[in-house]
PDB file of C-alpha atoms in Angstrom:
ATOM      1  CA  UNK A   1       2.773   3.870 -16.665  1.00  0.00           C
ATOM      2  CA  UNK A   2      -0.183   3.365 -14.261  1.00  0.00           C
ATOM      3  CA  UNK A   3       0.047   1.511 -11.280  1.00  0.00           C
ATOM      4  CA  UNK A   4      -1.911  -1.708 -12.057  1.00  0.00           C
ATOM      5  CA  UNK A   5      -0.087  -2.240 -15.272  1.00  0.00           C
ATOM      6  CA  UNK A   6       3.203  -1.900 -13.339  1.00  0.00           C
ATOM      7  CA  UNK A   7       1.925  -4.523 -10.928  1.00  0.00           C
ATOM      8  CA  UNK A   8       0.897  -6.751 -13.703  1.00  0.00           C
ATOM      9  CA  UNK A   9       4.083  -6.608 -15.366  1.00  0.00           C
ATOM     10  CA  UNK A  10       7.393  -5.898 -13.683  1.00  0.00           C
ATOM     11  CA  UNK A  11       7.736  -8.057 -10.874  1.00  0.00           C
ATOM     12  CA  UNK A  12       9.747 -11.034 -12.618  1.00  0.00           C
ATOM     13  CA  UNK A  13      11.462  -8.691 -14.995  1.00  0.00           C
ATOM     14  CA  UNK A  14      13.067  -6.303 -12.227  1.00  0.00           C
ATOM     15  CA  UNK A  15      14.012  -9.446 -10.005  1.00  0.00           C
ATOM     16  CA  UNK A  16      15.788 -10.412 -13.193  1.00  0.00           C
ATOM     17  CA  UNK A  17      17.519  -7.125 -13.625  1.00  0.00           C
ATOM     18  CA  UNK A  18      18.430  -7.389 -10.141  1.00  0.00           C
ATOM     19  CA  UNK A  19      20.509 -10.480 -10.505  1.00  0.00           C
ATOM     20  CA  UNK A  20      22.626  -9.253 -13.495  1.00  0.00           C
ATOM     21  CA  UNK A  21      23.024  -5.412 -12.290  1.00  0.00           C
ATOM     22  CA  UNK A  22      24.432  -6.248  -8.909  1.00  0.00           C
ATOM     23  CA  UNK A  23      27.726  -6.594  -9.821  1.00  0.00           C
ATOM     24  CA  UNK A  24      27.961  -3.673 -12.179  1.00  0.00           C
ATOM     25  CA  UNK A  25      26.541  -1.306  -9.782  1.00  0.00           C
ATOM     26  CA  UNK A  26      28.221  -2.381  -6.648  1.00  0.00           C
ATOM     27  CA  UNK A  27      31.887  -1.856  -8.237  1.00  0.00           C
ATOM     28  CA  UNK A  28      30.837   2.149  -8.763  1.00  0.00           C
ATOM     29  CA  UNK A  29      30.214   1.990  -5.040  1.00  0.00           C
ATOM     30  CA  UNK A  30      32.877   0.107  -3.399  1.00  0.00           C
ATOM     31  CA  UNK A  31      32.739   2.078  -0.312  1.00  0.00           C
ATOM     32  CA  UNK A  32      28.934   2.369   0.029  1.00  0.00           C
ATOM     33  CA  UNK A  33      27.397   1.539   2.630  1.00  0.00           C
ATOM     34  CA  UNK A  34      29.928   1.708   5.083  1.00  0.00           C
ATOM     35  CA  UNK A  35      27.821   2.551   8.120  1.00  0.00           C
ATOM     36  CA  UNK A  36      24.539   1.431   9.370  1.00  0.00           C
ATOM     37  CA  UNK A  37      21.386   2.436   6.986  1.00  0.00           C
ATOM     38  CA  UNK A  38      18.389   3.819   8.928  1.00  0.00           C
ATOM     39  CA  UNK A  39      14.696   2.525   7.609  1.00  0.00           C
ATOM     40  CA  UNK A  40      12.054   4.962   8.685  1.00  0.00           C
ATOM     41  CA  UNK A  41       8.659   3.184   8.958  1.00  0.00           C
ATOM     42  CA  UNK A  42       6.161   5.742   9.929  1.00  0.00           C
ATOM     43  CA  UNK A  43       3.531   3.795  11.677  1.00  0.00           C
ATOM     44  CA  UNK A  44       3.676   1.570  14.822  1.00  0.00           C
ATOM     45  CA  UNK A  45       5.218  -2.130  14.805  1.00  0.00           C
ATOM     46  CA  UNK A  46       3.120  -4.841  13.923  1.00  0.00           C
ATOM     47  CA  UNK A  47       1.241  -3.819  10.602  1.00  0.00           C
ATOM     48  CA  UNK A  48       1.948  -4.904   7.036  1.00  0.00           C
ATOM     49  CA  UNK A  49       4.025  -2.073   6.459  1.00  0.00           C
ATOM     50  CA  UNK A  50       6.633  -2.846   9.407  1.00  0.00           C
ATOM     51  CA  UNK A  51       6.461  -6.630   8.753  1.00  0.00           C
ATOM     52  CA  UNK A  52       7.512  -6.131   4.984  1.00  0.00           C
ATOM     53  CA  UNK A  53      10.459  -3.709   5.939  1.00  0.00           C
ATOM     54  CA  UNK A  54      11.700  -5.878   8.472  1.00  0.00           C
ATOM     55  CA  UNK A  55      11.438  -8.966   6.331  1.00  0.00           C
ATOM     56  CA  UNK A  56      13.105  -7.209   3.427  1.00  0.00           C
ATOM     57  CA  UNK A  57      15.919  -5.325   5.915  1.00  0.00           C
ATOM     58  CA  UNK A  58      17.295  -8.266   7.195  1.00  0.00           C
ATOM     59  CA  UNK A  59      17.929  -9.842   3.847  1.00  0.00           C
ATOM     60  CA  UNK A  60      19.068  -6.570   2.355  1.00  0.00           C
ATOM     61  CA  UNK A  61      21.252  -6.054   5.380  1.00  0.00           C
ATOM     62  CA  UNK A  62      22.892  -9.247   4.770  1.00  0.00           C
ATOM     63  CA  UNK A  63      23.725  -8.510   1.058  1.00  0.00           C
ATOM     64  CA  UNK A  64      25.141  -4.836   1.826  1.00  0.00           C
ATOM     65  CA  UNK A  65      27.365  -6.123   4.963  1.00  0.00           C
ATOM     66  CA  UNK A  66      26.122  -3.145   7.023  1.00  0.00           C
ATOM     67  CA  UNK A  67      23.205  -2.924   9.478  1.00  0.00           C
ATOM     68  CA  UNK A  68      19.606  -1.675   8.321  1.00  0.00           C
ATOM     69  CA  UNK A  69      18.021  -0.343  11.160  1.00  0.00           C
ATOM     70  CA  UNK A  70      14.070  -0.241  11.450  1.00  0.00           C
ATOM     71  CA  UNK A  71      12.968   2.729  13.286  1.00  0.00           C
ATOM     72  CA  UNK A  72       9.116   3.348  13.675  1.00  0.00           C
ATOM     73  CA  UNK A  73       8.647   6.775  13.835  1.00  0.00           C
ATOM     74  CA  UNK A  74       4.318   6.971  14.071  1.00  0.00           C
ATOM     75  CA  UNK A  75       2.276   9.835  14.286  1.00  0.00           C
ATOM     76  CA  UNK A  76       0.020  12.421  12.209  1.00  0.00           C
ATOM     77  CA  UNK A  77      -1.051   9.770  10.047  1.00  0.00           C
ATOM     78  CA  UNK A  78       2.561   8.667   8.550  1.00  0.00           C
ATOM     79  CA  UNK A  79       3.419  12.503   7.981  1.00  0.00           C
ATOM     80  CA  UNK A  80       5.926  12.368  11.025  1.00  0.00           C
ATOM     81  CA  UNK A  81       8.251   9.632   9.897  1.00  0.00           C
ATOM     82  CA  UNK A  82       7.987  10.905   6.276  1.00  0.00           C
ATOM     83  CA  UNK A  83       9.071  14.420   7.261  1.00  0.00           C
ATOM     84  CA  UNK A  84      12.040  13.121   9.172  1.00  0.00           C
ATOM     85  CA  UNK A  85      13.356  11.407   5.909  1.00  0.00           C
ATOM     86  CA  UNK A  86      12.671  14.808   3.997  1.00  0.00           C
ATOM     87  CA  UNK A  87      14.771  16.309   6.142  1.00  0.00           C
ATOM     88  CA  UNK A  88      17.638  13.915   6.419  1.00  0.00           C
ATOM     89  CA  UNK A  89      20.895  14.247   4.889  1.00  0.00           C
ATOM     90  CA  UNK A  90      20.839  12.859   1.253  1.00  0.00           C
ATOM     91  CA  UNK A  91      23.625  10.824   1.624  1.00  0.00           C
ATOM     92  CA  UNK A  92      21.969   7.462   1.226  1.00  0.00           C
ATOM     93  CA  UNK A  93      22.194   6.466   4.624  1.00  0.00           C
ATOM     94  CA  UNK A  94      18.096   7.405   5.411  1.00  0.00           C
ATOM     95  CA  UNK A  95      15.036   5.760   3.828  1.00  0.00           C
ATOM     96  CA  UNK A  96      11.489   5.329   4.340  1.00  0.00           C
ATOM     97  CA  UNK A  97       8.709   2.993   3.350  1.00  0.00           C
ATOM     98  CA  UNK A  98       5.466   4.417   2.893  1.00  0.00           C
ATOM     99  CA  UNK A  99       2.313   3.825   1.169  1.00  0.00           C
ATOM    100  CA  UNK A 100      -0.410   5.467  -0.556  1.00  0.00           C
ATOM    101  CA  UNK A 101      -0.151   8.464   1.612  1.00  0.00           C
ATOM    102  CA  UNK A 102       2.711   9.631  -0.251  1.00  0.00           C
ATOM    103  CA  UNK A 103       0.447  10.806  -3.077  1.00  0.00           C
ATOM    104  CA  UNK A 104      -3.045  11.444  -1.323  1.00  0.00           C
ATOM    105  CA  UNK A 105      -1.743  13.292   1.406  1.00  0.00           C
ATOM    106  CA  UNK A 106      -0.884  16.200  -0.302  1.00  0.00           C
ATOM    107  CA  UNK A 107      -4.819  16.502  -1.346  1.00  0.00           C
ATOM    108  CA  UNK A 108      -5.952  15.702   1.937  1.00  0.00           C
ATOM    109  CA  UNK A 109      -3.835  18.163   4.012  1.00  0.00           C
ATOM    110  CA  UNK A 110      -4.106  21.969   3.452  1.00  0.00           C
ATOM    111  CA  UNK A 111      -0.524  22.130   4.864  1.00  0.00           C
ATOM    112  CA  UNK A 112       2.401  19.520   4.718  1.00  0.00           C
ATOM    113  CA  UNK A 113       5.934  20.169   6.354  1.00  0.00           C
ATOM    114  CA  UNK A 114       7.132  18.097   3.469  1.00  0.00           C
ATOM    115  CA  UNK A 115       6.508  18.007  -0.723  1.00  0.00           C
ATOM    116  CA  UNK A 116       5.652  14.449  -1.450  1.00  0.00           C
ATOM    117  CA  UNK A 117       6.512  15.007  -4.980  1.00  0.00           C
ATOM    118  CA  UNK A 118       9.786  17.454  -4.513  1.00  0.00           C
ATOM    119  CA  UNK A 119      11.360  15.968  -1.476  1.00  0.00           C
ATOM    120  CA  UNK A 120      11.830  12.621  -2.250  1.00  0.00           C
ATOM    121  CA  UNK A 121      13.519  10.460  -4.850  1.00  0.00           C
ATOM    122  CA  UNK A 122      11.500   7.023  -5.484  1.00  0.00           C
ATOM    123  CA  UNK A 123      13.505   4.100  -5.018  1.00  0.00           C
ATOM    124  CA  UNK A 124      11.392   1.220  -5.526  1.00  0.00           C
ATOM    125  CA  UNK A 125       7.779  -0.186  -5.409  1.00  0.00           C
ATOM    126  CA  UNK A 126       7.935  -3.366  -2.766  1.00  0.00           C
ATOM    127  CA  UNK A 127       4.799  -4.714  -2.778  1.00  0.00           C
ATOM    128  CA  UNK A 128       1.069  -4.748  -2.965  1.00  0.00           C
ATOM    129  CA  UNK A 129      -1.221  -6.084  -0.236  1.00  0.00           C
ATOM    130  CA  UNK A 130      -4.743  -6.226  -1.739  1.00  0.00           C
ATOM    131  CA  UNK A 131      -7.916  -4.840   0.216  1.00  0.00           C
ATOM    132  CA  UNK A 132     -10.846  -7.080  -0.218  1.00  0.00           C
ATOM    133  CA  UNK A 133     -14.958  -6.232   0.093  1.00  0.00           C
ATOM    134  CA  UNK A 134     -15.939  -7.985   3.215  1.00  0.00           C
ATOM    135  CA  UNK A 135     -19.259  -8.169   4.602  1.00  0.00           C
ATOM    136  CA  UNK A 136     -20.982  -9.331   7.842  1.00  0.00           C
ATOM    137  CA  UNK A 137     -23.079 -12.436   6.586  1.00  0.00           C
ATOM    138  CA  UNK A 138     -25.743 -11.757   9.466  1.00  0.00           C
ATOM    139  CA  UNK A 139     -26.516  -8.150   7.901  1.00  0.00           C
ATOM    140  CA  UNK A 140     -25.742  -8.718   4.238  1.00  0.00           C
ATOM    141  CA  UNK A 141     -27.659 -11.560   2.299  1.00  0.00           C
ATOM    142  CA  UNK A 142     -25.604 -11.202  -1.015  1.00  0.00           C
ATOM    143  CA  UNK A 143     -23.034 -13.836  -1.570  1.00  0.00           C
ATOM    144  CA  UNK A 144     -21.767 -12.179  -4.644  1.00  0.00           C
ATOM    145  CA  UNK A 145     -21.114  -8.515  -5.900  1.00  0.00           C
ATOM    146  CA  UNK A 146     -23.463  -8.265  -8.506  1.00  0.00           C
ATOM    147  CA  UNK A 147     -26.190  -9.119  -5.805  1.00  0.00           C
ATOM    148  CA  UNK A 148     -24.335  -7.087  -3.371  1.00  0.00           C
ATOM    149  CA  UNK A 149     -25.179  -3.935  -5.430  1.00  0.00           C
ATOM    150  CA  UNK A 150     -28.757  -4.690  -6.026  1.00  0.00           C
ATOM    151  CA  UNK A 151     -29.167  -5.173  -2.323  1.00  0.00           C
ATOM    152  CA  UNK A 152     -27.288  -1.838  -1.278  1.00  0.00           C
ATOM    153  CA  UNK A 153     -29.467  -0.080  -4.048  1.00  0.00           C
ATOM    154  CA  UNK A 154     -32.873  -1.681  -2.529  1.00  0.00           C
ATOM    155  CA  UNK A 155     -32.197   0.367   0.564  1.00  0.00           C
ATOM    156  CA  UNK A 156     -29.970   3.155  -0.289  1.00  0.00           C
ATOM    157  CA  UNK A 157     -28.346   4.978   2.890  1.00  0.00           C
ATOM    158  CA  UNK A 158     -29.303   2.003   5.425  1.00  0.00           C
ATOM    159  CA  UNK A 159     -25.651   0.046   4.816  1.00  0.00           C
ATOM    160  CA  UNK A 160     -22.705   1.108   6.600  1.00  0.00           C
ATOM    161  CA  UNK A 161     -18.832   0.407   5.798  1.00  0.00           C
ATOM    162  CA  UNK A 162     -16.174   0.648   8.239  1.00  0.00           C
ATOM    163  CA  UNK A 163     -12.540   2.458   7.581  1.00  0.00           C
ATOM    164  CA  UNK A 164      -9.255   2.588   9.653  1.00  0.00           C
ATOM    165  CA  UNK A 165      -9.883   6.159   9.215  1.00  0.00           C
ATOM    166  CA  UNK A 166     -10.238   8.944   6.973  1.00  0.00           C
ATOM    167  CA  UNK A 167      -7.739   9.003   3.778  1.00  0.00           C
ATOM    168  CA  UNK A 168      -6.696   5.641   4.422  1.00  0.00           C
ATOM    169  CA  UNK A 169      -6.606   2.868   1.474  1.00  0.00           C
ATOM    170  CA  UNK A 170      -9.222   1.422   2.966  1.00  0.00           C
ATOM    171  CA  UNK A 171     -11.595   4.574   3.091  1.00  0.00           C
ATOM    172  CA  UNK A 172     -10.721   5.438  -0.490  1.00  0.00           C
ATOM    173  CA  UNK A 173     -11.452   2.085  -1.796  1.00  0.00           C
ATOM    174  CA  UNK A 174     -14.915   2.816  -0.437  1.00  0.00           C
ATOM    175  CA  UNK A 175     -15.323   6.155  -1.624  1.00  0.00           C
ATOM    176  CA  UNK A 176     -14.095   4.846  -5.297  1.00  0.00           C
ATOM    177  CA  UNK A 177     -16.463   2.079  -5.242  1.00  0.00           C
ATOM    178  CA  UNK A 178     -19.471   4.373  -4.735  1.00  0.00           C
ATOM    179  CA  UNK A 179     -18.248   6.855  -6.895  1.00  0.00           C
ATOM    180  CA  UNK A 180     -18.162   4.245  -9.488  1.00  0.00           C
ATOM    181  CA  UNK A 181     -21.467   2.476  -8.705  1.00  0.00           C
ATOM    182  CA  UNK A 182     -23.385   5.458  -7.660  1.00  0.00           C
ATOM    183  CA  UNK A 183     -24.493   3.654  -4.430  1.00  0.00           C
ATOM    184  CA  UNK A 184     -25.401   5.324  -1.094  1.00  0.00           C
ATOM    185  CA  UNK A 185     -23.315   3.688   1.796  1.00  0.00           C
ATOM    186  CA  UNK A 186     -22.444   5.580   4.899  1.00  0.00           C
ATOM    187  CA  UNK A 187     -18.790   5.765   5.906  1.00  0.00           C
ATOM    188  CA  UNK A 188     -18.092   4.925   9.462  1.00  0.00           C
ATOM    189  CA  UNK A 189     -14.242   5.965  10.136  1.00  0.00           C
ATOM    190  CA  UNK A 190     -12.225   4.248  13.277  1.00  0.00           C
ATOM    191  CA  UNK A 191      -8.930   4.998  14.328  1.00  0.00           C
ATOM    192  CA  UNK A 192      -7.253   1.835  12.926  1.00  0.00           C
ATOM    193  CA  UNK A 193      -8.134  -1.503  11.203  1.00  0.00           C
ATOM    194  CA  UNK A 194      -8.583  -3.215  14.763  1.00  0.00           C
ATOM    195  CA  UNK A 195     -11.679  -1.461  16.099  1.00  0.00           C
ATOM    196  CA  UNK A 196     -12.918  -1.499  12.494  1.00  0.00           C
ATOM    197  CA  UNK A 197     -13.001  -5.316  11.977  1.00  0.00           C
ATOM    198  CA  UNK A 198     -14.141  -5.710  15.538  1.00  0.00           C
ATOM    199  CA  UNK A 199     -17.137  -3.873  14.858  1.00  0.00           C
ATOM    200  CA  UNK A 200     -17.496  -5.488  11.528  1.00  0.00           C
ATOM    201  CA  UNK A 201     -17.323  -8.856  13.213  1.00  0.00           C
ATOM    202  CA  UNK A 202     -19.945  -7.834  16.057  1.00  0.00           C
ATOM    203  CA  UNK A 203     -22.311  -6.299  13.398  1.00  0.00           C
ATOM    204  CA  UNK A 204     -22.075  -2.590  14.135  1.00  0.00           C
ATOM    205  CA  UNK A 205     -20.933  -2.355  10.452  1.00  0.00           C
ATOM    206  CA  UNK A 206     -21.997  -3.786   7.772  1.00  0.00           C
ATOM    207  CA  UNK A 207     -18.946  -4.366   5.393  1.00  0.00           C
ATOM    208  CA  UNK A 208     -15.523  -2.943   4.828  1.00  0.00           C
ATOM    209  CA  UNK A 209     -12.513  -3.074   2.612  1.00  0.00           C
ATOM    210  CA  UNK A 210     -10.002  -4.761   4.624  1.00  0.00           C
ATOM    211  CA  UNK A 211      -6.559  -5.666   3.624  1.00  0.00           C
ATOM    212  CA  UNK A 212      -6.218  -9.472   2.670  1.00  0.00           C
ATOM    213  CA  UNK A 213      -3.742 -10.261   5.578  1.00  0.00           C
ATOM    214  CA  UNK A 214      -6.288  -9.050   8.205  1.00  0.00           C
ATOM    215  CA  UNK A 215      -9.702 -10.385   6.624  1.00  0.00           C
ATOM    216  CA  UNK A 216      -8.343 -13.578   5.344  1.00  0.00           C
ATOM    217  CA  UNK A 217      -9.058 -15.851   8.640  1.00  0.00           C
ATOM    218  CA  UNK A 218     -12.524 -14.386   9.488  1.00  0.00           C
ATOM    219  CA  UNK A 219     -13.026 -15.085   5.760  1.00  0.00           C
ATOM    220  CA  UNK A 220     -11.816 -18.901   5.993  1.00  0.00           C
ATOM    221  CA  UNK A 221     -13.886 -19.203   9.060  1.00  0.00           C
ATOM    222  CA  UNK A 222     -17.078 -18.053   7.723  1.00  0.00           C
ATOM    223  CA  UNK A 223     -17.324 -15.256   9.835  1.00  0.00           C
ATOM    224  CA  UNK A 224     -17.067 -12.679   7.172  1.00  0.00           C
ATOM    225  CA  UNK A 225     -18.132 -13.326   3.183  1.00  0.00           C
ATOM    226  CA  UNK A 226     -15.605 -12.103   0.530  1.00  0.00           C
ATOM    227  CA  UNK A 227     -17.090 -10.347  -2.541  1.00  0.00           C
ATOM    228  CA  UNK A 228     -13.854  -9.028  -4.524  1.00  0.00           C
ATOM    229  CA  UNK A 229     -10.420  -7.681  -4.294  1.00  0.00           C
ATOM    230  CA  UNK A 230      -9.256  -4.143  -5.053  1.00  0.00           C
ATOM    231  CA  UNK A 231      -6.537  -4.937  -7.329  1.00  0.00           C
ATOM    232  CA  UNK A 232      -6.392  -5.473 -10.804  1.00  0.00           C
ATOM    233  CA  UNK A 233      -5.596  -9.130 -10.835  1.00  0.00           C
ATOM    234  CA  UNK A 234      -6.764 -11.666  -8.048  1.00  0.00           C
ATOM    235  CA  UNK A 235      -5.004 -12.162  -5.049  1.00  0.00           C
ATOM    236  CA  UNK A 236      -2.304 -15.154  -4.613  1.00  0.00           C
ATOM    237  CA  UNK A 237      -3.664 -15.254  -1.018  1.00  0.00           C
ATOM    238  CA  UNK A 238      -7.196 -15.655  -2.091  1.00  0.00           C
ATOM    239  CA  UNK A 239      -7.374 -16.480  -5.453  1.00  0.00           C
ATOM    240  CA  UNK A 240     -11.045 -18.000  -5.216  1.00  0.00           C
ATOM    241  CA  UNK A 241     -12.162 -14.236  -4.987  1.00  0.00           C
ATOM    242  CA  UNK A 242     -12.678 -12.275  -7.706  1.00  0.00           C
ATOM    243  CA  UNK A 243     -11.537  -8.709  -8.687  1.00  0.00           C
ATOM    244  CA  UNK A 244     -13.758  -6.001  -8.034  1.00  0.00           C
ATOM    245  CA  UNK A 245     -13.677  -5.329 -11.840  1.00  0.00           C
ATOM    246  CA  UNK A 246     -14.421  -8.650 -12.992  1.00  0.00           C
ATOM    247  CA  UNK A 247     -17.064  -9.219 -10.216  1.00  0.00           C
ATOM    248  CA  UNK A 248     -19.280  -6.289 -11.800  1.00  0.00           C
ATOM    249  CA  UNK A 249     -17.504  -2.846 -11.267  1.00  0.00           C
ATOM    250  CA  UNK A 250     -15.367  -2.591 -14.626  1.00  0.00           C
ATOM    251  CA  UNK A 251     -12.293  -0.493 -14.274  1.00  0.00           C
ATOM    252  CA  UNK A 252     -12.467  -0.465 -10.586  1.00  0.00           C
ATOM    253  CA  UNK A 253      -8.726  -0.669  -9.333  1.00  0.00           C
ATOM    254  CA  UNK A 254      -6.980   0.107  -5.876  1.00  0.00           C
ATOM    255  CA  UNK A 255      -3.712  -1.137  -5.266  1.00  0.00           C
ATOM    256  CA  UNK A 256      -2.424  -0.647  -1.669  1.00  0.00           C
ATOM    257  CA  UNK A 257       1.189  -0.555  -2.584  1.00  0.00           C
ATOM    258  CA  UNK A 258       4.475  -0.102  -0.275  1.00  0.00           C
ATOM    259  CA  UNK A 259       7.490   1.469  -1.713  1.00  0.00           C
ATOM    260  CA  UNK A 260      10.729   3.150  -0.414  1.00  0.00           C
ATOM    261  CA  UNK A 261      11.649   6.991  -1.034  1.00  0.00           C
ATOM    262  CA  UNK A 262      15.408   8.610   0.075  1.00  0.00           C
ATOM    263  CA  UNK A 263      15.399  12.554   0.283  1.00  0.00           C
ATOM    264  CA  UNK A 264      15.170  13.970  -3.090  1.00  0.00           C
ATOM    265  CA  UNK A 265      19.044  15.056  -3.338  1.00  0.00           C
ATOM    266  CA  UNK A 266      20.179  11.658  -2.949  1.00  0.00           C
ATOM    267  CA  UNK A 267      22.792  10.864  -5.897  1.00  0.00           C
ATOM    268  CA  UNK A 268      20.865   8.954  -8.408  1.00  0.00           C
ATOM    269  CA  UNK A 269      23.414   6.489  -8.496  1.00  0.00           C
ATOM    270  CA  UNK A 270      23.119   5.289  -4.867  1.00  0.00           C
ATOM    271  CA  UNK A 271      19.313   5.577  -5.670  1.00  0.00           C
ATOM    272  CA  UNK A 272      19.681   2.816  -8.225  1.00  0.00           C
ATOM    273  CA  UNK A 273      22.358   0.591  -6.019  1.00  0.00           C
ATOM    274  CA  UNK A 274      20.028   0.532  -3.549  1.00  0.00           C
ATOM    275  CA  UNK A 275      16.797  -0.147  -5.931  1.00  0.00           C
ATOM    276  CA  UNK A 276      18.614  -3.298  -7.130  1.00  0.00           C
ATOM    277  CA  UNK A 277      19.737  -4.127  -3.756  1.00  0.00           C
ATOM    278  CA  UNK A 278      16.122  -4.216  -2.292  1.00  0.00           C
ATOM    279  CA  UNK A 279      14.650  -6.122  -5.483  1.00  0.00           C
ATOM    280  CA  UNK A 280      17.386  -8.586  -5.010  1.00  0.00           C
ATOM    281  CA  UNK A 281      16.451  -9.093  -1.334  1.00  0.00           C
ATOM    282  CA  UNK A 282      12.827  -9.629  -2.278  1.00  0.00           C
ATOM    283  CA  UNK A 283      14.026 -12.800  -4.454  1.00  0.00           C
ATOM    284  CA  UNK A 284      14.967 -14.452  -1.349  1.00  0.00           C
ATOM    285  CA  UNK A 285      13.132 -17.608  -0.001  1.00  0.00           C
ATOM    286  CA  UNK A 286      12.940 -16.287   3.379  1.00  0.00           C
ATOM    287  CA  UNK A 287      11.267 -12.578   2.191  1.00  0.00           C
ATOM    288  CA  UNK A 288       8.630 -14.681  -0.335  1.00  0.00           C
ATOM    289  CA  UNK A 289       7.566 -16.852   2.563  1.00  0.00           C
ATOM    290  CA  UNK A 290       6.939 -13.818   4.820  1.00  0.00           C
ATOM    291  CA  UNK A 291       4.978 -12.043   1.923  1.00  0.00           C
ATOM    292  CA  UNK A 292       2.844 -15.287   1.583  1.00  0.00           C
ATOM    293  CA  UNK A 293       2.074 -15.220   4.931  1.00  0.00           C
ATOM    294  CA  UNK A 294       1.002 -11.300   4.543  1.00  0.00           C
ATOM    295  CA  UNK A 295      -1.213 -11.617   1.568  1.00  0.00           C
ATOM    296  CA  UNK A 296       1.624  -9.424   0.041  1.00  0.00           C
ATOM    297  CA  UNK A 297       2.490  -9.646  -3.694  1.00  0.00           C
ATOM    298  CA  UNK A 298       6.255  -8.569  -4.504  1.00  0.00           C
ATOM    299  CA  UNK A 299       6.703  -5.738  -6.993  1.00  0.00           C
ATOM    300  CA  UNK A 300       9.867  -4.255  -7.616  1.00  0.00           C
ATOM    301  CA  UNK A 301      10.492  -1.414 -10.082  1.00  0.00           C
ATOM    302  CA  UNK A 302      12.954   1.105 -11.441  1.00  0.00           C
ATOM    303  CA  UNK A 303      12.867   4.523  -9.726  1.00  0.00           C
ATOM    304  CA  UNK A 304      11.552   5.796 -13.153  1.00  0.00           C
ATOM    305  CA  UNK A 305       8.809   3.668 -13.227  1.00  0.00           C
ATOM    306  CA  UNK A 306       8.066   4.164  -9.952  1.00  0.00           C
ATOM    307  CA  UNK A 307       8.007   8.048 -10.127  1.00  0.00           C
ATOM    308  CA  UNK A 308       5.452   7.637 -13.264  1.00  0.00           C
ATOM    309  CA  UNK A 309       2.892   5.840 -11.162  1.00  0.00           C
ATOM    310  CA  UNK A 310       3.172   7.925  -8.652  1.00  0.00           C
ATOM    311  CA  UNK A 311       2.270  10.646 -10.802  1.00  0.00           C
ATOM    312  CA  UNK A 312      -0.905   9.073 -12.127  1.00  0.00           C
ATOM    313  CA  UNK A 313      -2.117   7.708  -8.939  1.00  0.00           C
ATOM    314  CA  UNK A 314      -1.738  11.563  -7.680  1.00  0.00           C
ATOM    315  CA  UNK A 315      -3.857  12.552 -10.601  1.00  0.00           C
ATOM    316  CA  UNK A 316      -6.574   9.921  -9.941  1.00  0.00           C
ATOM    317  CA  UNK A 317      -7.013  10.292  -6.267  1.00  0.00           C
ATOM    318  CA  UNK A 318      -6.856  14.302  -6.255  1.00  0.00           C
ATOM    319  CA  UNK A 319      -9.776  13.947  -8.694  1.00  0.00           C
ATOM    320  CA  UNK A 320     -11.658  11.547  -5.932  1.00  0.00           C
ATOM    321  CA  UNK A 321     -10.888  13.532  -3.170  1.00  0.00           C
ATOM    322  CA  UNK A 322     -12.060  16.673  -4.484  1.00  0.00           C
ATOM    323  CA  UNK A 323     -15.217  15.088  -5.576  1.00  0.00           C
ATOM    324  CA  UNK A 324     -16.176  13.203  -2.300  1.00  0.00           C
ATOM    325  CA  UNK A 325     -14.766  16.171  -0.342  1.00  0.00           C
ATOM    326  CA  UNK A 326     -12.799  13.803   1.847  1.00  0.00           C
ATOM    327  CA  UNK A 327     -10.874  15.516   4.596  1.00  0.00           C
ATOM    328  CA  UNK A 328      -8.407  14.030   7.248  1.00  0.00           C
ATOM    329  CA  UNK A 329      -9.562  12.862  10.932  1.00  0.00           C
TER     330      UNK A 329
END
């Protein structure tokens, strides 16, 4: 199942399954969990990934009756924290939230200390936070995507787009866009979204595929113009902004997802237990409110559906990374 189909179809389905499946699964694991659960966030505090983990983790802790301890283990583009979980005991007490790097890093890095496909058990996709193509209105005249494409074609190689670093979803969104349109736009990588947005606002770069949560305030203030979102459907946070596919690039889809993994040898019934618990936690009013602030779309999936989508994503990004010769910072 492709990711964009998963995003469009499973949310309500799995939230319903969680409601009726919890009692059956919890009866199998009367003793689990009987101690705190470590939830590794492989990036610094404050970002969307950290916020999603903390909001879901709080509700998960209440449901399980055990603390869910969020630990930020940043470093090496997220690889440090992911590697820690890969090498943790497969007993259900350690998990990691991560994103597109789980399928792209194996194609970006010549050597990894873990195998993204073999060393982990996918638990559930949690959410998608769409990226949005935004432009500095003092540098780009276009007010819609078709006019923007025409403007870029008129001055090939002259315009620039910022990213949060090589291989990030923001960068891949730009590379996918230029690959599908044939446009010549210069990529300017930054070390993080913050400095990239700062230079976009200052006019040092012309455009960026920033996350909806980060770009929305500047669009609403008139400091940036939004031309399209990268997901297969419009963002509930910015419903007036069309998808890039409907605005002029048919077939364009990049869904910046956040998902949960456990070590590969974790018993399948524990994985399923945690899957149901996570999806139930996302149905809580407090989590929905926090997701709305972040511009996050709650998803939820079975472990099997999540694993299937990862295979499709890996193949898609491997092709683009090789085609564009993308290398990490």
